PDB file of C-alpha atoms in Angstrom:
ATOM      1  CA  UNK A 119      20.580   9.207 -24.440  1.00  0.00           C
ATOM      2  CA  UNK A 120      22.724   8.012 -21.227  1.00  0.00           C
ATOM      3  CA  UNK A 121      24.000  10.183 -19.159  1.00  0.00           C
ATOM      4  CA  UNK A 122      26.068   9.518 -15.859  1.00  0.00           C
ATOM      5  CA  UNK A 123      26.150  12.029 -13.056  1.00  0.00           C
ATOM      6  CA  UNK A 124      28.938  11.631  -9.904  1.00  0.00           C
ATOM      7  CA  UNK A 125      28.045  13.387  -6.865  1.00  0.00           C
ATOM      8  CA  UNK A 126      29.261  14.812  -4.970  1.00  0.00           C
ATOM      9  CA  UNK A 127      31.703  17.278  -7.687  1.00  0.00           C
ATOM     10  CA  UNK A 128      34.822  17.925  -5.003  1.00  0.00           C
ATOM     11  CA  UNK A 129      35.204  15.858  -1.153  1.00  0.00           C
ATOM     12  CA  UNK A 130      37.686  16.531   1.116  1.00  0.00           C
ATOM     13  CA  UNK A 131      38.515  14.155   3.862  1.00  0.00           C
ATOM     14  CA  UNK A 132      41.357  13.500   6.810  1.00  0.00           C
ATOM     15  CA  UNK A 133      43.620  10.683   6.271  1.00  0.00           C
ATOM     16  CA  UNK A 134      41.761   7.385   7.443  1.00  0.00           C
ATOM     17  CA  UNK A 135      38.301   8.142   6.880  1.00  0.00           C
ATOM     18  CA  UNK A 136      36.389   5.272   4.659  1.00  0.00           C
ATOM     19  CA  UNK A 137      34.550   7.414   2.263  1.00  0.00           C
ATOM     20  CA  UNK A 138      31.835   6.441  -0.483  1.00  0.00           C
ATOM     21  CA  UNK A 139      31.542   8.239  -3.815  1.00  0.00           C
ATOM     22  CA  UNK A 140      28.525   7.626  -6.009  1.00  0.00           C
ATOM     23  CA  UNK A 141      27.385   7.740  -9.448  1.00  0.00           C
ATOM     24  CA  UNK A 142      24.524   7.226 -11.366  1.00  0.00           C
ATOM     25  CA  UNK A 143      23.373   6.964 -14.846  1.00  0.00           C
ATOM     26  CA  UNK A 144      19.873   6.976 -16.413  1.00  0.00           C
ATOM     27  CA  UNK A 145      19.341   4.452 -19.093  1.00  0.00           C
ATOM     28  CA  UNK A 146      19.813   0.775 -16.788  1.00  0.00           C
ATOM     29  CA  UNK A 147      20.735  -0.840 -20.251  1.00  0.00           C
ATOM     30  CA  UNK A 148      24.352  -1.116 -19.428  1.00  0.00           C
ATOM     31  CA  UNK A 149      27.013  -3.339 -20.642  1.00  0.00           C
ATOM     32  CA  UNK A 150      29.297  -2.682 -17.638  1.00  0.00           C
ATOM     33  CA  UNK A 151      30.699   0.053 -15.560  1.00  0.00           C
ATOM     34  CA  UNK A 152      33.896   0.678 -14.837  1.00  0.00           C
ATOM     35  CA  UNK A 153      35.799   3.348 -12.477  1.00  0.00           C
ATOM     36  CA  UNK A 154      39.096   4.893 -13.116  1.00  0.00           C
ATOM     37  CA  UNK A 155      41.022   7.369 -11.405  1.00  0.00           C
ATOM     38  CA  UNK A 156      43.092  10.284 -13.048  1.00  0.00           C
ATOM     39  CA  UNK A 157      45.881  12.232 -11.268  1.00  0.00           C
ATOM     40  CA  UNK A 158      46.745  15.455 -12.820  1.00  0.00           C
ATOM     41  CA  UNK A 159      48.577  15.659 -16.178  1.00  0.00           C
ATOM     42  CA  UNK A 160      48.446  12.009 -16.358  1.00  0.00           C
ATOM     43  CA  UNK A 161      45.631   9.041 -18.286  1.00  0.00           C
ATOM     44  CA  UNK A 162      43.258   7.153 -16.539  1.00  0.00           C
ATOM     45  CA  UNK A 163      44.055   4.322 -14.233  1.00  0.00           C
ATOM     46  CA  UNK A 164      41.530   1.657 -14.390  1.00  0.00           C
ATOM     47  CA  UNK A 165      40.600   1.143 -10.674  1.00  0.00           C
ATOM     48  CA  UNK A 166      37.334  -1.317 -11.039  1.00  0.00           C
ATOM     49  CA  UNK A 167      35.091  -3.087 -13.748  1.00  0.00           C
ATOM     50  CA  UNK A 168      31.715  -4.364 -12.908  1.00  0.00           C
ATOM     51  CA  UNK A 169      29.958  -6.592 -15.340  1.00  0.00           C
ATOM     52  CA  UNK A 170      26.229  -5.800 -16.002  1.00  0.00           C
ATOM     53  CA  UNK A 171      25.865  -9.368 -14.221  1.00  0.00           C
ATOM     54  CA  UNK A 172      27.686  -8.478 -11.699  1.00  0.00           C
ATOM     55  CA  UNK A 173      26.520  -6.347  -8.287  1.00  0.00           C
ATOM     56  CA  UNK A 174      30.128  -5.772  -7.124  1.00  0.00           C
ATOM     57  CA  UNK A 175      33.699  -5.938  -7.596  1.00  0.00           C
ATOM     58  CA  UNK A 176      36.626  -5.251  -4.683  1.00  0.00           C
ATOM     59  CA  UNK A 177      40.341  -4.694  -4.960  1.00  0.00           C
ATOM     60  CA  UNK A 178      42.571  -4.000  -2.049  1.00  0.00           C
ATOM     61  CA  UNK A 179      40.766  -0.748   0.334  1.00  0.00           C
ATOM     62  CA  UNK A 180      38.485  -0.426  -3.112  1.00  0.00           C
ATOM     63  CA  UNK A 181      35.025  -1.819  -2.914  1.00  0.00           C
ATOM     64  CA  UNK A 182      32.386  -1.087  -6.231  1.00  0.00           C
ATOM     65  CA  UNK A 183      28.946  -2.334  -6.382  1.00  0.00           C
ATOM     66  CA  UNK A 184      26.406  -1.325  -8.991  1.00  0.00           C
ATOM     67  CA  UNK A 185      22.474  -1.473  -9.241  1.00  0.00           C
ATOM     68  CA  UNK A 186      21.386  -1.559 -12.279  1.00  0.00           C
ATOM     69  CA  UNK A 187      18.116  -1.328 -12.024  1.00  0.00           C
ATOM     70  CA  UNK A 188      17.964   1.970  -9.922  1.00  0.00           C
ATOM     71  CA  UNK A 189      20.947   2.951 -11.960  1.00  0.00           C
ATOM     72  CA  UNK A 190      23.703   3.589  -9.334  1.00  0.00           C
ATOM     73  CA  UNK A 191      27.082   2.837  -8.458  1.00  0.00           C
ATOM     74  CA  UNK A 192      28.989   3.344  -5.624  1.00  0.00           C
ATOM     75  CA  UNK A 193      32.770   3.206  -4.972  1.00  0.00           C
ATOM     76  CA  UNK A 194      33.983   2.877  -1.385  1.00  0.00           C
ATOM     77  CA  UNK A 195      37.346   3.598  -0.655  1.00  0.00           C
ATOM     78  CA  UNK A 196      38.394   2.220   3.234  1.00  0.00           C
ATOM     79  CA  UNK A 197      40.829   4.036   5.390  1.00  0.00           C
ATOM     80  CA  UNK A 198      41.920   6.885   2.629  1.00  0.00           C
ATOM     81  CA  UNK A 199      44.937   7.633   2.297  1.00  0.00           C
ATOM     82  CA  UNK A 200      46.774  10.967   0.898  1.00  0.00           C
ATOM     83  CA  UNK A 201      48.096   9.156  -2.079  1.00  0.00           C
ATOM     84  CA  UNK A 202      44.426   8.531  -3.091  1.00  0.00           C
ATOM     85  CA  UNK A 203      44.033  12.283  -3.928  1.00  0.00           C
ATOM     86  CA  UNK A 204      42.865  12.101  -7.320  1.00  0.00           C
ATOM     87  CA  UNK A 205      39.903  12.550  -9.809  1.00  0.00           C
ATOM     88  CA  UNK A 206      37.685   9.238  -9.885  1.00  0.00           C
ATOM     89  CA  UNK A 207      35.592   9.054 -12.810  1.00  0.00           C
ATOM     90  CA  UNK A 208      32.625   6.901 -13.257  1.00  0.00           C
ATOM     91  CA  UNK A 209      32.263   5.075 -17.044  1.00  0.00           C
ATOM     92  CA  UNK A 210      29.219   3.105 -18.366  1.00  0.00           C
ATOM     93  CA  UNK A 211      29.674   1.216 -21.663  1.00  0.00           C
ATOM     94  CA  UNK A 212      26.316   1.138 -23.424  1.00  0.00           C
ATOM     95  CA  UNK A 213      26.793  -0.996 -26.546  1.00  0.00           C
ATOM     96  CA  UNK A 214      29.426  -4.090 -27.996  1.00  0.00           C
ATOM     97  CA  UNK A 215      31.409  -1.611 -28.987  1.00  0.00           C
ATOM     98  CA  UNK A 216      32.653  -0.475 -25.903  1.00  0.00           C
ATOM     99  CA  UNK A 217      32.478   3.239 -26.107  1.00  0.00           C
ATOM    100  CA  UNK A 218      32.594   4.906 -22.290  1.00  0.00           C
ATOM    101  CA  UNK A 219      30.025   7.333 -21.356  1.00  0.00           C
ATOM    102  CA  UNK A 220      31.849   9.420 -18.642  1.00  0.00           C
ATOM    103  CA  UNK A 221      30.651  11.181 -15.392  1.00  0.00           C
ATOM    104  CA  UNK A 222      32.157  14.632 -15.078  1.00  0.00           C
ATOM    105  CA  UNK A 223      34.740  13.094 -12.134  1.00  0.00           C
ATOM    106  CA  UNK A 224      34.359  13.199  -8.217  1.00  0.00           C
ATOM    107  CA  UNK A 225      37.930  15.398  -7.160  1.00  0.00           C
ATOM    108  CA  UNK A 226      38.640  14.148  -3.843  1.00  0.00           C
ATOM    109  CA  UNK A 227      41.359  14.975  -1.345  1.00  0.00           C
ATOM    110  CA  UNK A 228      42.436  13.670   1.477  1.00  0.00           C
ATOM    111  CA  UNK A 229      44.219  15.330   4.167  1.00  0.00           C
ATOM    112  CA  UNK A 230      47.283  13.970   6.381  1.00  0.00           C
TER     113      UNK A 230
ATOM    114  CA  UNK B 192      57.001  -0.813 -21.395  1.00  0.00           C
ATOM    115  CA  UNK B 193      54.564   1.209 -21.617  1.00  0.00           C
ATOM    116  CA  UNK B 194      51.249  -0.294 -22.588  1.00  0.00           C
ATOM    117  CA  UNK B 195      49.156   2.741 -24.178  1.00  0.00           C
ATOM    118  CA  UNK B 196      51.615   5.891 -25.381  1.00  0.00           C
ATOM    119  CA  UNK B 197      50.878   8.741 -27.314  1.00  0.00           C
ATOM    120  CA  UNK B 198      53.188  11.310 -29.149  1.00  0.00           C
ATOM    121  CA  UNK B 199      53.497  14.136 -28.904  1.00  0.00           C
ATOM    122  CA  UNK B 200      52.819  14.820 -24.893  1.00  0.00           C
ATOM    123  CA  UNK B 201      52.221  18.499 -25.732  1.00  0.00           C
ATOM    124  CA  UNK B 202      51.439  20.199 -29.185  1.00  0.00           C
ATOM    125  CA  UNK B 203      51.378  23.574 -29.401  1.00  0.00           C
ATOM    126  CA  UNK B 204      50.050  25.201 -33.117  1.00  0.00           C
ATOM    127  CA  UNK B 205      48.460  27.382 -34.735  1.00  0.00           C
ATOM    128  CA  UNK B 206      44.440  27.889 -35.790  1.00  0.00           C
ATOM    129  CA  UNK B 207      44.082  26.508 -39.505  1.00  0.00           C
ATOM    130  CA  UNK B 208      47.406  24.020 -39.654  1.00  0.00           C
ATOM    131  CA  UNK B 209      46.914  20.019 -39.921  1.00  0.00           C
ATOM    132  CA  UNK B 210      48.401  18.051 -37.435  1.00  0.00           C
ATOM    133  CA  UNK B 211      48.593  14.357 -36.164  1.00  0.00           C
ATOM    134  CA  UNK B 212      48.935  12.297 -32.772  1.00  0.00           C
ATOM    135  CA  UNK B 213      50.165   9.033 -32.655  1.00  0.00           C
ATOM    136  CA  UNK B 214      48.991   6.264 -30.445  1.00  0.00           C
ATOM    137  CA  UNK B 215      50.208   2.544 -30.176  1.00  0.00           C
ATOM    138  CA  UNK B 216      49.686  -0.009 -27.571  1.00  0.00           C
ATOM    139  CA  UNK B 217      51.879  -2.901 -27.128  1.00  0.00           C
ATOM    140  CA  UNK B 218      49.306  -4.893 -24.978  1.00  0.00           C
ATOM    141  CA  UNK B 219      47.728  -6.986 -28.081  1.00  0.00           C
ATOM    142  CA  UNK B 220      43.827  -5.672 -27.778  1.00  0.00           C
ATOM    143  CA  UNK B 221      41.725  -5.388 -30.641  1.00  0.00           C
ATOM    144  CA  UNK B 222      40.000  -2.219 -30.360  1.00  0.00           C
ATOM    145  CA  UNK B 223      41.494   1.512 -29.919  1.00  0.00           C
ATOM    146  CA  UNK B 224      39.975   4.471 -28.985  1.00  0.00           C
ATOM    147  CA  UNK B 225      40.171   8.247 -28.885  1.00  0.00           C
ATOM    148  CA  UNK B 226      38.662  10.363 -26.157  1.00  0.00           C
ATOM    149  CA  UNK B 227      38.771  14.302 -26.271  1.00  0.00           C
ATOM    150  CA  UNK B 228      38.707  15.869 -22.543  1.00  0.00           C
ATOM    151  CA  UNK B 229      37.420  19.311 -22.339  1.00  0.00           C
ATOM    152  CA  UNK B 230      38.558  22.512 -21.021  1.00  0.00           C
ATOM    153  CA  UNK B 231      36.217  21.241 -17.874  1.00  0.00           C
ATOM    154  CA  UNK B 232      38.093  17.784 -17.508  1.00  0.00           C
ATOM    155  CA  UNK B 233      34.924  16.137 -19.120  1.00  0.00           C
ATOM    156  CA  UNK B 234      35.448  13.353 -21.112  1.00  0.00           C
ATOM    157  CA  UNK B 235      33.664  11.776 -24.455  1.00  0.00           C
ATOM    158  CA  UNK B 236      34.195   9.370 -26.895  1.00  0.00           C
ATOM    159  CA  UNK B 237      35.568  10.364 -30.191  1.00  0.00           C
ATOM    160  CA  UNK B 238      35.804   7.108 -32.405  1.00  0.00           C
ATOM    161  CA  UNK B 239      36.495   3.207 -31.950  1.00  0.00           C
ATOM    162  CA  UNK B 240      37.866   0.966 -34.267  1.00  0.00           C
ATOM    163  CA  UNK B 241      38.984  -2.591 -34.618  1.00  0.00           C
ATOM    164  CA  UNK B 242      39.578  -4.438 -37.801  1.00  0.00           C
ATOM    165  CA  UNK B 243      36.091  -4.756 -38.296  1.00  0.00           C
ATOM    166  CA  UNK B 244      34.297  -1.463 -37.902  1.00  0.00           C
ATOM    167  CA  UNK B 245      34.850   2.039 -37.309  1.00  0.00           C
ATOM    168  CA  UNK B 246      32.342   3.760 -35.204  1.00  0.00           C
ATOM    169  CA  UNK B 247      32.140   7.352 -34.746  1.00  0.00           C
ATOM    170  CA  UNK B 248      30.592   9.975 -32.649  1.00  0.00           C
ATOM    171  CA  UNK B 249      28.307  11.766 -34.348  1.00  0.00           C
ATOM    172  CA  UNK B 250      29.377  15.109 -32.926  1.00  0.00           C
ATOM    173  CA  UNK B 251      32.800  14.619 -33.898  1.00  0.00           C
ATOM    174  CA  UNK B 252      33.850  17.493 -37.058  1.00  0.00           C
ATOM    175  CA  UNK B 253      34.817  15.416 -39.955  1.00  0.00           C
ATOM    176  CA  UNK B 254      38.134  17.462 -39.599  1.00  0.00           C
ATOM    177  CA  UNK B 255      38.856  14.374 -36.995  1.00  0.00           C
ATOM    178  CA  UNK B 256      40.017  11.450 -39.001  1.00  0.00           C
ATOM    179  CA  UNK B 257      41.639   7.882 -37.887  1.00  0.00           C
ATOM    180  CA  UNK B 258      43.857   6.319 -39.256  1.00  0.00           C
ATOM    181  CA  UNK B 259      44.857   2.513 -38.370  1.00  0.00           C
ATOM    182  CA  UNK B 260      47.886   1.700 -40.469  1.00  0.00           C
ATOM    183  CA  UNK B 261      48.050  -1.555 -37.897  1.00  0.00           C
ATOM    184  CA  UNK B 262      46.300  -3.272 -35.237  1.00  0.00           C
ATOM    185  CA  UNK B 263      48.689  -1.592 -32.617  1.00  0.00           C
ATOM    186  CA  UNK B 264      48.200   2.082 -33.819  1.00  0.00           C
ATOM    187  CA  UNK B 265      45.241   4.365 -34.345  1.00  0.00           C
ATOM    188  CA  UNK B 266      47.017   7.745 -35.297  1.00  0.00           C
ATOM    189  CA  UNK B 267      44.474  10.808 -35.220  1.00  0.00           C
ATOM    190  CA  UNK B 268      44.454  13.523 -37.864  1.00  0.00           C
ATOM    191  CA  UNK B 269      42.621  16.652 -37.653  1.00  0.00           C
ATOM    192  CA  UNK B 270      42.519  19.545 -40.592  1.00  0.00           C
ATOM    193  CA  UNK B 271      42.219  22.945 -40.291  1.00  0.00           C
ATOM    194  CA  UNK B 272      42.262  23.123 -36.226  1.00  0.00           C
ATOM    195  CA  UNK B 273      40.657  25.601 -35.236  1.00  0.00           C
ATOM    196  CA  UNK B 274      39.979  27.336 -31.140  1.00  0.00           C
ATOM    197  CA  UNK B 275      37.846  25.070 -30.107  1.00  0.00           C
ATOM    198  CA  UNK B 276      40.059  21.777 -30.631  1.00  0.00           C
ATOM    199  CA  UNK B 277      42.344  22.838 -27.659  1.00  0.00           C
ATOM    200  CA  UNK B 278      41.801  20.172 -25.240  1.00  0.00           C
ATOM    201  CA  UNK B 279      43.444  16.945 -24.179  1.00  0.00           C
ATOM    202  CA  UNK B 280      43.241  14.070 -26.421  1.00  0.00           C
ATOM    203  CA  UNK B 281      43.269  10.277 -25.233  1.00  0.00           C
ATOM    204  CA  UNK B 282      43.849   7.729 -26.693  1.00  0.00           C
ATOM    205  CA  UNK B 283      42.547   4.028 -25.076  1.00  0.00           C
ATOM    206  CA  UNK B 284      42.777   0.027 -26.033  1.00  0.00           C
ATOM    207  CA  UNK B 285      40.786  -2.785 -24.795  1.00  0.00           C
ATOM    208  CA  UNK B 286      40.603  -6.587 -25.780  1.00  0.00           C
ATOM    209  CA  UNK B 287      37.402  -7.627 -27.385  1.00  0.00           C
ATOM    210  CA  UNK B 288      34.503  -9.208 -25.153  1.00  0.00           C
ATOM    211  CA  UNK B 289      35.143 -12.475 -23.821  1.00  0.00           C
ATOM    212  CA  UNK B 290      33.639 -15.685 -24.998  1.00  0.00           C
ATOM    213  CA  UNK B 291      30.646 -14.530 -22.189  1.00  0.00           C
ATOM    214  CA  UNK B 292      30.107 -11.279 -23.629  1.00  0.00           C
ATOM    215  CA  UNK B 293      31.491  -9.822 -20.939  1.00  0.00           C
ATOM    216  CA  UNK B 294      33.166  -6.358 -21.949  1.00  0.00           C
ATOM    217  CA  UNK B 295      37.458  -5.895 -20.706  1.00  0.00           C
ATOM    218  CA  UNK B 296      38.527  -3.147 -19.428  1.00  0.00           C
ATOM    219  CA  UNK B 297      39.759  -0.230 -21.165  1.00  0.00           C
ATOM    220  CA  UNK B 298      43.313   0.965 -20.642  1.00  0.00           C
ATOM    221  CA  UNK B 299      44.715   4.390 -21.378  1.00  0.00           C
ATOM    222  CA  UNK B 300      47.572   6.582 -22.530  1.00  0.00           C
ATOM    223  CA  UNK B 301      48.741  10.016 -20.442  1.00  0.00           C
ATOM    224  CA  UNK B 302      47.003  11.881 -23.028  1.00  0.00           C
ATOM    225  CA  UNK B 303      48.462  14.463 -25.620  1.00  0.00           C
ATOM    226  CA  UNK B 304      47.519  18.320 -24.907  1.00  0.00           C
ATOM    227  CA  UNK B 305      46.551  20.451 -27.448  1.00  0.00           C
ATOM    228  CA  UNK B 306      46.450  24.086 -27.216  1.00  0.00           C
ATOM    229  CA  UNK B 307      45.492  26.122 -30.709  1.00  0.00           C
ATOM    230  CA  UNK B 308      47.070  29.855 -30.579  1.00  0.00           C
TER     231      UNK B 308
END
């Protein structure tokens, strides 16, 4: 049975600090993995998807990679701002259907 | 234009009583999903569905049913709620693999919160 863990649970950081958040998951028979943030009272934003092919994927300050075979995944987030304040959740698809297997969320904060 | 929305936002009802949440996405993907997020913000997989195949999570009560009267909507009904069904309920769309295989990503609603009194 998969199961993805995201440590750490809760990071606080000043404003400009790159920052890494990590994830990992233990069956390595993965489809893809995919990060999302979620702000309060509000859905999931996809942020990143990485292909099982794939070792990383970058938008903007974002920056994902993903080893399968150790089963990890890593999000860096460069110079943080205080509008990246959310939840970032960490998502593993393991089968053609698509269904997400979630982490339980890294909360992070930064401060101005 | 909204590309995943749910109704209602909040629902507020009591223990026993049969309710529904309606979810359509306007963005033309094949598959839906609902996702139940606990009390502690963890999230799981309730059912997908596209015009092929519904799959369903084992764990889910058979209280939880889908229903897709198109490809743009998968409404969820639940029967006889009871405390335990308070949580927030998403609901999710994604296009089908590519020609690769390659999976798409999976876009969301804001989610519809239901407390049971």
């Amino acid at each position: 049975k998969q199961e993805v863990t995201q440590i750490p649970a809760a990071l606080s950081v000043p404003e400009g600090e790159n920052l890494v958040l990590n994830c990992s998951f233990t069956d390595s028979a993965i489809y893809n993995l995919q990060w999302f943030r979620q702000d309060p009272g509000k859905g999931l934003t996809s942020l990143l998807l990485i292909q099982s092919s794939q070792r990383e994927q970058t938008s903007g300050r974002l920056n994902a990679s993903l080893d399968k075979s150790s089963g990890r995944s890593t999000l860096y987030i460069a110079a943080s701002q205080p509008g990246d304040s959310a939840t970032y959740l960490c998502a593993v698809t393991g089968g053609s259907q698509g269904n997400l297997i979630f982490g339980k969320g890294t909360k992070l904060s930064v401060k101005p | 234009d909204t590309a995943v929305s749910q109704t209602p936002k909040y629902l507020v009802t009591q223990m026993g009583n049969d309710k529904s949440i309606k979810c359509e996405q306007n963005l033309g993907h094949d598959t839906m999903y609902w996702y139940k997020q606990d009390s502690k913000k963890f999230l799981k997989i309730m059912f997908s569905y596209n015009n092929k195949e519904l799959i369903i999570n084992e764990t889910v009560p058979n209280r939880f049913s889908p229903k897709s009267p198109d490809k743009a909507h998968l409404n969820l009904h639940i029967n006889s709620l009871e405390l335990g069904d308070s949580a927030v309920y998403f609901c999710a769309s994604s296009q089908e693999p590519s020609p690769r295989g390659e999976a798409q990503p999976q876009h969301f609603g804001d989610g519809t919160r239901l407390s049971i009194l």
